[in-house]
Amino acid sequence: MAQNDSDIGPLGRLWDMAAALVLLTRLPLPPLPDRAFAYGARAVWAYPLVGLVLGLILTVLAVMLSALSLSPGIIAGVLLGALIMLTGAMHEDGLADTADGLWGGHDRNRRLEIMKDSRIGAYGVLALIVVMGLRWLGLAEASWTGIVAALMLSRAAMPPLMLALPPARVPGLSHSVGAPRMGDVMAAVLIGGIAAVVLVGSAGLVAALVAAAIAGLVGLVAKVKIGGQTGDILGATQVLTEVAVLLTLVTLAK
């Protein structure tokens, strides 16, 4: 559906935020009116704010667990589990499907077919083991501000791919959401980047560049392998950029 600028006001932006939360999380929200989802792609500007909400929840949980004198590794494991539950494992599912499809198929159609299959293969299992292990370690060593920055930057990395690459599958989740406008994509990037710098200083700028590089690499591979992006590709982008940012910030802090 075409976006109508006259419909975009303070209330419209609140609906965008609510729609982004519904799409990217499993947080218990009250029923939303249809108009909240009328312009799905317009909500991309709020994606990094979803990361902020998740980050604040994890921060509160980490403080509570720290009061019990638990080790950083145990706390990180609980935070990882909580994050997966809060998002319904949709990004992790995208990572597994992407790994299976892009490396398990020999042509575009077969790759898309594998990505749509609910079963998981060896590539998907191995991708989850390696990436979730690195994510666990990153959460264990990163500061709370670094974690929030990673959650925001990784969600700001998805809208540029939605704009730069066409949907590879029609119909599909990415196709149903639609193509975002440049202004909304830039807003997402700016919100994520500025927040990262505010949260972790100059390291946030480096982390933002790393996030952009990882997202660009995933986009390039997706373009070559399947000719565009899908919901799975976007989910994989989120997880991979989050891990890359966490590890970058941990390294820079040493």
PDB file of C-alpha atoms in Angstrom:
ATOM      1  CA  MET A   1       0.000   0.000   0.000  1.00  0.00           C
ATOM      2  CA  ALA A   2       1.299   3.481  -0.811  1.00  0.00           C
ATOM      3  CA  GLN A   3       2.311   5.586   2.129  1.00  0.00           C
ATOM      4  CA  ASN A   4       0.489   8.818   2.704  1.00  0.00           C
ATOM      5  CA  ASP A   5       2.593  11.594   4.220  1.00  0.00           C
ATOM      6  CA  SER A   6      -0.531  13.230   5.659  1.00  0.00           C
ATOM      7  CA  ASP A   7      -1.052  10.143   7.824  1.00  0.00           C
ATOM      8  CA  ILE A   8       2.360  10.534   9.438  1.00  0.00           C
ATOM      9  CA  GLY A   9       2.118  12.497  12.665  1.00  0.00           C
ATOM     10  CA  PRO A  10       2.945  11.887  16.314  1.00  0.00           C
ATOM     11  CA  LEU A  11       0.153   9.314  16.595  1.00  0.00           C
ATOM     12  CA  GLY A  12       1.209   7.651  13.350  1.00  0.00           C
ATOM     13  CA  ARG A  13       4.762   7.325  14.639  1.00  0.00           C
ATOM     14  CA  LEU A  14       3.468   5.739  17.836  1.00  0.00           C
ATOM     15  CA  TRP A  15       1.627   3.192  15.708  1.00  0.00           C
ATOM     16  CA  ASP A  16       4.892   2.578  13.856  1.00  0.00           C
ATOM     17  CA  MET A  17       6.651   1.824  17.131  1.00  0.00           C
ATOM     18  CA  ALA A  18       3.870  -0.522  18.207  1.00  0.00           C
ATOM     19  CA  ALA A  19       3.917  -2.293  14.841  1.00  0.00           C
ATOM     20  CA  ALA A  20       7.704  -2.722  15.054  1.00  0.00           C
ATOM     21  CA  LEU A  21       7.380  -4.255  18.514  1.00  0.00           C
ATOM     22  CA  VAL A  22       4.714  -6.674  17.281  1.00  0.00           C
ATOM     23  CA  LEU A  23       6.816  -7.695  14.276  1.00  0.00           C
ATOM     24  CA  LEU A  24      10.181  -8.065  16.018  1.00  0.00           C
ATOM     25  CA  THR A  25       9.240  -9.257  19.515  1.00  0.00           C
ATOM     26  CA  ARG A  26       6.841 -11.451  21.437  1.00  0.00           C
ATOM     27  CA  LEU A  27       6.188  -8.846  24.107  1.00  0.00           C
ATOM     28  CA  PRO A  28       2.608  -8.910  25.415  1.00  0.00           C
ATOM     29  CA  LEU A  29       0.951  -5.926  23.788  1.00  0.00           C
ATOM     30  CA  PRO A  30      -2.714  -4.986  23.681  1.00  0.00           C
ATOM     31  CA  PRO A  31      -4.555  -5.580  20.383  1.00  0.00           C
ATOM     32  CA  LEU A  32      -3.658  -2.922  17.842  1.00  0.00           C
ATOM     33  CA  PRO A  33      -5.975  -1.396  15.234  1.00  0.00           C
ATOM     34  CA  ASP A  34      -5.503  -2.317  11.588  1.00  0.00           C
ATOM     35  CA  ARG A  35      -4.123   1.127  10.832  1.00  0.00           C
ATOM     36  CA  ALA A  36      -1.053   0.291  12.947  1.00  0.00           C
ATOM     37  CA  PHE A  37      -0.054  -2.235  10.280  1.00  0.00           C
ATOM     38  CA  ALA A  38      -1.315  -0.348   7.221  1.00  0.00           C
ATOM     39  CA  TYR A  39       2.165   0.809   6.230  1.00  0.00           C
ATOM     40  CA  GLY A  40       4.424  -1.994   7.423  1.00  0.00           C
ATOM     41  CA  ALA A  41       7.627  -0.716   5.854  1.00  0.00           C
ATOM     42  CA  ARG A  42       7.208   2.733   7.394  1.00  0.00           C
ATOM     43  CA  ALA A  43       7.900   1.249  10.828  1.00  0.00           C
ATOM     44  CA  VAL A  44      11.513   0.411   9.960  1.00  0.00           C
ATOM     45  CA  TRP A  45      12.667   3.671  11.515  1.00  0.00           C
ATOM     46  CA  ALA A  46      11.621   2.232  14.901  1.00  0.00           C
ATOM     47  CA  TYR A  47      13.576  -1.028  14.572  1.00  0.00           C
ATOM     48  CA  PRO A  48      16.554   0.244  16.609  1.00  0.00           C
ATOM     49  CA  LEU A  49      14.127   1.473  19.279  1.00  0.00           C
ATOM     50  CA  VAL A  50      12.907  -2.107  19.581  1.00  0.00           C
ATOM     51  CA  GLY A  51      16.520  -2.980  20.325  1.00  0.00           C
ATOM     52  CA  LEU A  52      16.529  -0.285  23.008  1.00  0.00           C
ATOM     53  CA  VAL A  53      13.430  -1.769  24.661  1.00  0.00           C
ATOM     54  CA  LEU A  54      14.967  -5.249  24.619  1.00  0.00           C
ATOM     55  CA  GLY A  55      18.245  -3.880  25.934  1.00  0.00           C
ATOM     56  CA  LEU A  56      16.575  -2.164  28.872  1.00  0.00           C
ATOM     57  CA  ILE A  57      14.735  -5.376  29.751  1.00  0.00           C
ATOM     58  CA  LEU A  58      17.998  -7.333  29.661  1.00  0.00           C
ATOM     59  CA  THR A  59      19.711  -4.669  31.757  1.00  0.00           C
ATOM     60  CA  VAL A  60      17.104  -4.936  34.504  1.00  0.00           C
ATOM     61  CA  LEU A  61      17.362  -8.722  34.386  1.00  0.00           C
ATOM     62  CA  ALA A  62      21.170  -8.569  34.571  1.00  0.00           C
ATOM     63  CA  VAL A  63      21.047  -6.310  37.627  1.00  0.00           C
ATOM     64  CA  MET A  64      18.687  -8.714  39.369  1.00  0.00           C
ATOM     65  CA  LEU A  65      20.894 -11.709  38.541  1.00  0.00           C
ATOM     66  CA  SER A  66      24.043  -9.865  39.632  1.00  0.00           C
ATOM     67  CA  ALA A  67      22.454  -9.338  43.049  1.00  0.00           C
ATOM     68  CA  LEU A  68      22.452 -13.138  43.390  1.00  0.00           C
ATOM     69  CA  SER A  69      26.249 -13.177  42.882  1.00  0.00           C
ATOM     70  CA  LEU A  70      25.988 -15.329  39.762  1.00  0.00           C
ATOM     71  CA  SER A  71      28.993 -15.553  37.445  1.00  0.00           C
ATOM     72  CA  PRO A  72      29.098 -13.469  34.249  1.00  0.00           C
ATOM     73  CA  GLY A  73      28.868 -16.648  32.167  1.00  0.00           C
ATOM     74  CA  ILE A  74      25.694 -17.815  33.868  1.00  0.00           C
ATOM     75  CA  ILE A  75      24.150 -14.349  33.649  1.00  0.00           C
ATOM     76  CA  ALA A  76      25.016 -14.181  29.941  1.00  0.00           C
ATOM     77  CA  GLY A  77      23.387 -17.565  29.370  1.00  0.00           C
ATOM     78  CA  VAL A  78      20.192 -16.420  31.058  1.00  0.00           C
ATOM     79  CA  LEU A  79      20.233 -13.162  29.078  1.00  0.00           C
ATOM     80  CA  LEU A  80      20.690 -15.093  25.851  1.00  0.00           C
ATOM     81  CA  GLY A  81      17.760 -17.343  26.670  1.00  0.00           C
ATOM     82  CA  ALA A  82      15.619 -14.358  27.635  1.00  0.00           C
ATOM     83  CA  LEU A  83      16.478 -12.540  24.413  1.00  0.00           C
ATOM     84  CA  ILE A  84      15.545 -15.569  22.345  1.00  0.00           C
ATOM     85  CA  MET A  85      12.211 -15.869  24.148  1.00  0.00           C
ATOM     86  CA  LEU A  86      11.500 -12.135  23.870  1.00  0.00           C
ATOM     87  CA  THR A  87      11.953 -12.265  20.098  1.00  0.00           C
ATOM     88  CA  GLY A  88      10.383 -15.664  19.519  1.00  0.00           C
ATOM     89  CA  ALA A  89      13.695 -16.936  18.082  1.00  0.00           C
ATOM     90  CA  MET A  90      12.668 -15.446  14.737  1.00  0.00           C
ATOM     91  CA  HIS A  91      16.136 -14.073  13.972  1.00  0.00           C
ATOM     92  CA  GLU A  92      17.828 -17.304  15.015  1.00  0.00           C
ATOM     93  CA  ASP A  93      15.441 -19.230  12.793  1.00  0.00           C
ATOM     94  CA  GLY A  94      16.391 -16.886   9.960  1.00  0.00           C
ATOM     95  CA  LEU A  95      20.079 -17.557  10.585  1.00  0.00           C
ATOM     96  CA  ALA A  96      19.568 -21.323  10.438  1.00  0.00           C
ATOM     97  CA  ASP A  97      17.400 -21.161   7.312  1.00  0.00           C
ATOM     98  CA  THR A  98      19.855 -18.810   5.617  1.00  0.00           C
ATOM     99  CA  ALA A  99      22.823 -21.073   6.327  1.00  0.00           C
ATOM    100  CA  ASP A 100      20.945 -24.138   5.097  1.00  0.00           C
ATOM    101  CA  GLY A 101      19.591 -22.460   1.983  1.00  0.00           C
ATOM    102  CA  LEU A 102      22.529 -20.426   0.759  1.00  0.00           C
ATOM    103  CA  TRP A 103      25.023 -23.235   1.222  1.00  0.00           C
ATOM    104  CA  GLY A 104      22.796 -26.274   0.808  1.00  0.00           C
ATOM    105  CA  GLY A 105      21.275 -25.475  -2.578  1.00  0.00           C
ATOM    106  CA  HIS A 106      22.908 -25.448  -6.004  1.00  0.00           C
ATOM    107  CA  ASP A 107      20.648 -22.885  -7.669  1.00  0.00           C
ATOM    108  CA  ARG A 108      18.387 -20.011  -6.730  1.00  0.00           C
ATOM    109  CA  ASN A 109      15.106 -21.925  -6.696  1.00  0.00           C
ATOM    110  CA  ARG A 110      16.517 -24.789  -4.647  1.00  0.00           C
ATOM    111  CA  ARG A 111      18.045 -22.368  -2.139  1.00  0.00           C
ATOM    112  CA  LEU A 112      14.734 -20.596  -1.659  1.00  0.00           C
ATOM    113  CA  GLU A 113      12.986 -23.938  -1.334  1.00  0.00           C
ATOM    114  CA  ILE A 114      15.380 -25.046   1.404  1.00  0.00           C
ATOM    115  CA  MET A 115      15.006 -21.741   3.239  1.00  0.00           C
ATOM    116  CA  LYS A 116      11.232 -22.181   3.286  1.00  0.00           C
ATOM    117  CA  ASP A 117      11.500 -25.757   4.645  1.00  0.00           C
ATOM    118  CA  SER A 118      10.738 -25.919   8.377  1.00  0.00           C
ATOM    119  CA  ARG A 119      13.340 -28.644   8.870  1.00  0.00           C
ATOM    120  CA  ILE A 120      16.886 -27.732   9.856  1.00  0.00           C
ATOM    121  CA  GLY A 121      20.008 -29.128   8.227  1.00  0.00           C
ATOM    122  CA  ALA A 122      23.665 -29.460   9.125  1.00  0.00           C
ATOM    123  CA  TYR A 123      24.579 -25.951   7.964  1.00  0.00           C
ATOM    124  CA  GLY A 124      21.815 -24.449  10.081  1.00  0.00           C
ATOM    125  CA  VAL A 125      22.747 -26.437  13.182  1.00  0.00           C
ATOM    126  CA  LEU A 126      26.426 -25.567  12.885  1.00  0.00           C
ATOM    127  CA  ALA A 127      25.657 -21.888  12.258  1.00  0.00           C
ATOM    128  CA  LEU A 128      23.527 -21.745  15.411  1.00  0.00           C
ATOM    129  CA  ILE A 129      26.158 -23.514  17.520  1.00  0.00           C
ATOM    130  CA  VAL A 130      29.008 -21.256  16.420  1.00  0.00           C
ATOM    131  CA  VAL A 131      27.126 -17.954  16.339  1.00  0.00           C
ATOM    132  CA  MET A 132      25.200 -18.553  19.584  1.00  0.00           C
ATOM    133  CA  GLY A 133      28.430 -19.562  21.296  1.00  0.00           C
ATOM    134  CA  LEU A 134      30.112 -16.321  20.225  1.00  0.00           C
ATOM    135  CA  ARG A 135      26.995 -14.396  21.214  1.00  0.00           C
ATOM    136  CA  TRP A 136      27.068 -15.964  24.692  1.00  0.00           C
ATOM    137  CA  LEU A 137      30.724 -15.004  25.137  1.00  0.00           C
ATOM    138  CA  GLY A 138      30.029 -11.482  23.914  1.00  0.00           C
ATOM    139  CA  LEU A 139      27.157 -11.021  26.334  1.00  0.00           C
ATOM    140  CA  ALA A 140      29.351 -12.309  29.177  1.00  0.00           C
ATOM    141  CA  GLU A 141      32.083  -9.740  28.584  1.00  0.00           C
ATOM    142  CA  ALA A 142      30.286  -6.695  27.207  1.00  0.00           C
ATOM    143  CA  SER A 143      29.083  -3.814  29.360  1.00  0.00           C
ATOM    144  CA  TRP A 144      25.362  -3.190  29.640  1.00  0.00           C
ATOM    145  CA  THR A 145      25.742  -0.113  27.449  1.00  0.00           C
ATOM    146  CA  GLY A 146      27.563  -2.228  24.877  1.00  0.00           C
ATOM    147  CA  ILE A 147      24.773  -4.788  24.884  1.00  0.00           C
ATOM    148  CA  VAL A 148      22.138  -2.115  24.323  1.00  0.00           C
ATOM    149  CA  ALA A 149      24.233  -0.606  21.528  1.00  0.00           C
ATOM    150  CA  ALA A 150      24.564  -4.018  19.873  1.00  0.00           C
ATOM    151  CA  LEU A 151      20.834  -4.660  20.053  1.00  0.00           C
ATOM    152  CA  MET A 152      20.088  -1.270  18.511  1.00  0.00           C
ATOM    153  CA  LEU A 153      22.730  -1.330  15.779  1.00  0.00           C
ATOM    154  CA  SER A 154      21.828  -4.857  14.696  1.00  0.00           C
ATOM    155  CA  ARG A 155      18.212  -3.858  14.171  1.00  0.00           C
ATOM    156  CA  ALA A 156      19.236  -0.678  12.381  1.00  0.00           C
ATOM    157  CA  ALA A 157      21.161  -2.897   9.953  1.00  0.00           C
ATOM    158  CA  MET A 158      18.048  -4.543   8.535  1.00  0.00           C
ATOM    159  CA  PRO A 159      16.239  -1.583   6.890  1.00  0.00           C
ATOM    160  CA  PRO A 160      19.109  -0.756   4.473  1.00  0.00           C
ATOM    161  CA  LEU A 161      18.948  -4.285   3.077  1.00  0.00           C
ATOM    162  CA  MET A 162      15.180  -3.973   2.707  1.00  0.00           C
ATOM    163  CA  LEU A 163      15.756  -0.845   0.643  1.00  0.00           C
ATOM    164  CA  ALA A 164      18.785  -1.999  -1.342  1.00  0.00           C
ATOM    165  CA  LEU A 165      17.614  -5.492  -2.323  1.00  0.00           C
ATOM    166  CA  PRO A 166      14.284  -6.612  -3.812  1.00  0.00           C
ATOM    167  CA  PRO A 167      12.327  -9.422  -2.163  1.00  0.00           C
ATOM    168  CA  ALA A 168      13.683 -12.727  -3.424  1.00  0.00           C
ATOM    169  CA  ARG A 169      10.426 -14.571  -2.765  1.00  0.00           C
ATOM    170  CA  VAL A 170       6.917 -13.450  -3.729  1.00  0.00           C
ATOM    171  CA  PRO A 171       4.849 -13.830  -1.672  1.00  0.00           C
ATOM    172  CA  GLY A 172       6.884 -13.821   1.528  1.00  0.00           C
ATOM    173  CA  LEU A 173       7.294 -11.974   4.803  1.00  0.00           C
ATOM    174  CA  SER A 174       9.700  -9.413   3.387  1.00  0.00           C
ATOM    175  CA  HIS A 175       7.458  -8.860   0.340  1.00  0.00           C
ATOM    176  CA  SER A 176       4.364  -8.430   2.527  1.00  0.00           C
ATOM    177  CA  VAL A 177       6.088  -5.760   4.646  1.00  0.00           C
ATOM    178  CA  GLY A 178       7.053  -3.851   1.523  1.00  0.00           C
ATOM    179  CA  ALA A 179       9.941  -1.598   0.549  1.00  0.00           C
ATOM    180  CA  PRO A 180      10.775   1.191   3.020  1.00  0.00           C
ATOM    181  CA  ARG A 181      11.372   4.780   2.060  1.00  0.00           C
ATOM    182  CA  MET A 182      14.857   6.253   2.105  1.00  0.00           C
ATOM    183  CA  GLY A 183      13.907   8.718   4.851  1.00  0.00           C
ATOM    184  CA  ASP A 184      12.707   5.992   7.198  1.00  0.00           C
ATOM    185  CA  VAL A 185      15.799   3.883   6.502  1.00  0.00           C
ATOM    186  CA  MET A 186      18.096   6.820   7.188  1.00  0.00           C
ATOM    187  CA  ALA A 187      16.212   7.535  10.408  1.00  0.00           C
ATOM    188  CA  ALA A 188      16.824   3.954  11.562  1.00  0.00           C
ATOM    189  CA  VAL A 189      20.530   4.182  10.725  1.00  0.00           C
ATOM    190  CA  LEU A 190      20.914   7.535  12.462  1.00  0.00           C
ATOM    191  CA  ILE A 191      19.040   6.423  15.577  1.00  0.00           C
ATOM    192  CA  GLY A 192      21.160   3.294  15.851  1.00  0.00           C
ATOM    193  CA  GLY A 193      24.453   5.042  15.125  1.00  0.00           C
ATOM    194  CA  ILE A 194      23.895   8.056  17.375  1.00  0.00           C
ATOM    195  CA  ALA A 195      22.680   5.841  20.215  1.00  0.00           C
ATOM    196  CA  ALA A 196      25.790   3.665  19.910  1.00  0.00           C
ATOM    197  CA  VAL A 197      28.092   6.690  20.154  1.00  0.00           C
ATOM    198  CA  VAL A 198      26.160   8.048  23.133  1.00  0.00           C
ATOM    199  CA  LEU A 199      26.251   4.677  24.880  1.00  0.00           C
ATOM    200  CA  VAL A 200      29.864   3.622  24.302  1.00  0.00           C
ATOM    201  CA  GLY A 201      31.647   6.679  22.945  1.00  0.00           C
ATOM    202  CA  SER A 202      33.973   6.522  19.954  1.00  0.00           C
ATOM    203  CA  ALA A 203      33.862   2.718  20.062  1.00  0.00           C
ATOM    204  CA  GLY A 204      30.243   3.062  18.999  1.00  0.00           C
ATOM    205  CA  LEU A 205      31.319   4.591  15.688  1.00  0.00           C
ATOM    206  CA  VAL A 206      33.677   1.689  15.036  1.00  0.00           C
ATOM    207  CA  ALA A 207      30.922  -0.747  15.983  1.00  0.00           C
ATOM    208  CA  ALA A 208      28.521   1.001  13.590  1.00  0.00           C
ATOM    209  CA  LEU A 209      31.021   0.632  10.747  1.00  0.00           C
ATOM    210  CA  VAL A 210      31.467  -3.057  11.592  1.00  0.00           C
ATOM    211  CA  ALA A 211      27.685  -3.527  11.612  1.00  0.00           C
ATOM    212  CA  ALA A 212      27.443  -1.845   8.206  1.00  0.00           C
ATOM    213  CA  ALA A 213      30.219  -4.066   6.836  1.00  0.00           C
ATOM    214  CA  ILE A 214      28.600  -7.281   8.076  1.00  0.00           C
ATOM    215  CA  ALA A 215      25.180  -6.243   6.774  1.00  0.00           C
ATOM    216  CA  GLY A 216      26.723  -5.330   3.434  1.00  0.00           C
ATOM    217  CA  LEU A 217      28.491  -8.691   3.232  1.00  0.00           C
ATOM    218  CA  VAL A 218      25.295 -10.607   4.002  1.00  0.00           C
ATOM    219  CA  GLY A 219      23.451  -8.528   1.419  1.00  0.00           C
ATOM    220  CA  LEU A 220      26.102  -9.185  -1.204  1.00  0.00           C
ATOM    221  CA  VAL A 221      25.988 -12.951  -0.616  1.00  0.00           C
ATOM    222  CA  ALA A 222      22.177 -12.912  -0.710  1.00  0.00           C
ATOM    223  CA  LYS A 223      22.206 -10.925  -3.965  1.00  0.00           C
ATOM    224  CA  VAL A 224      24.549 -13.423  -5.601  1.00  0.00           C
ATOM    225  CA  LYS A 225      22.891 -16.556  -4.217  1.00  0.00           C
ATOM    226  CA  ILE A 226      19.167 -15.754  -4.419  1.00  0.00           C
ATOM    227  CA  GLY A 227      18.913 -12.384  -6.143  1.00  0.00           C
ATOM    228  CA  GLY A 228      17.516 -10.437  -3.182  1.00  0.00           C
ATOM    229  CA  GLN A 229      16.511 -10.563   0.456  1.00  0.00           C
ATOM    230  CA  THR A 230      13.958 -12.482   2.483  1.00  0.00           C
ATOM    231  CA  GLY A 231      12.782 -12.417   6.074  1.00  0.00           C
ATOM    232  CA  ASP A 232      15.356 -15.131   6.789  1.00  0.00           C
ATOM    233  CA  ILE A 233      18.146 -13.014   5.310  1.00  0.00           C
ATOM    234  CA  LEU A 234      17.098 -10.060   7.448  1.00  0.00           C
ATOM    235  CA  GLY A 235      16.974 -12.250  10.549  1.00  0.00           C
ATOM    236  CA  ALA A 236      20.447 -13.610   9.850  1.00  0.00           C
ATOM    237  CA  THR A 237      21.675 -10.053   9.335  1.00  0.00           C
ATOM    238  CA  GLN A 238      20.375  -9.045  12.756  1.00  0.00           C
ATOM    239  CA  VAL A 239      22.038 -11.914  14.599  1.00  0.00           C
ATOM    240  CA  LEU A 240      25.358 -11.676  12.769  1.00  0.00           C
ATOM    241  CA  THR A 241      25.657  -7.914  13.188  1.00  0.00           C
ATOM    242  CA  GLU A 242      24.723  -8.161  16.869  1.00  0.00           C
ATOM    243  CA  VAL A 243      27.477 -10.711  17.479  1.00  0.00           C
ATOM    244  CA  ALA A 244      29.993  -8.706  15.450  1.00  0.00           C
ATOM    245  CA  VAL A 245      29.210  -5.534  17.397  1.00  0.00           C
ATOM    246  CA  LEU A 246      29.436  -7.316  20.760  1.00  0.00           C
ATOM    247  CA  LEU A 247      32.831  -8.820  19.899  1.00  0.00           C
ATOM    248  CA  THR A 248      34.062  -5.497  18.512  1.00  0.00           C
ATOM    249  CA  LEU A 249      33.135  -3.623  21.662  1.00  0.00           C
ATOM    250  CA  VAL A 250      34.651  -6.288  23.907  1.00  0.00           C
ATOM    251  CA  THR A 251      37.891  -6.154  21.896  1.00  0.00           C
ATOM    252  CA  LEU A 252      38.066  -2.357  21.965  1.00  0.00           C
ATOM    253  CA  ALA A 253      37.475  -2.331  25.726  1.00  0.00           C
ATOM    254  CA  LYS A 254      40.580  -4.426  26.427  1.00  0.00           C
TER     255      LYS A 254
END
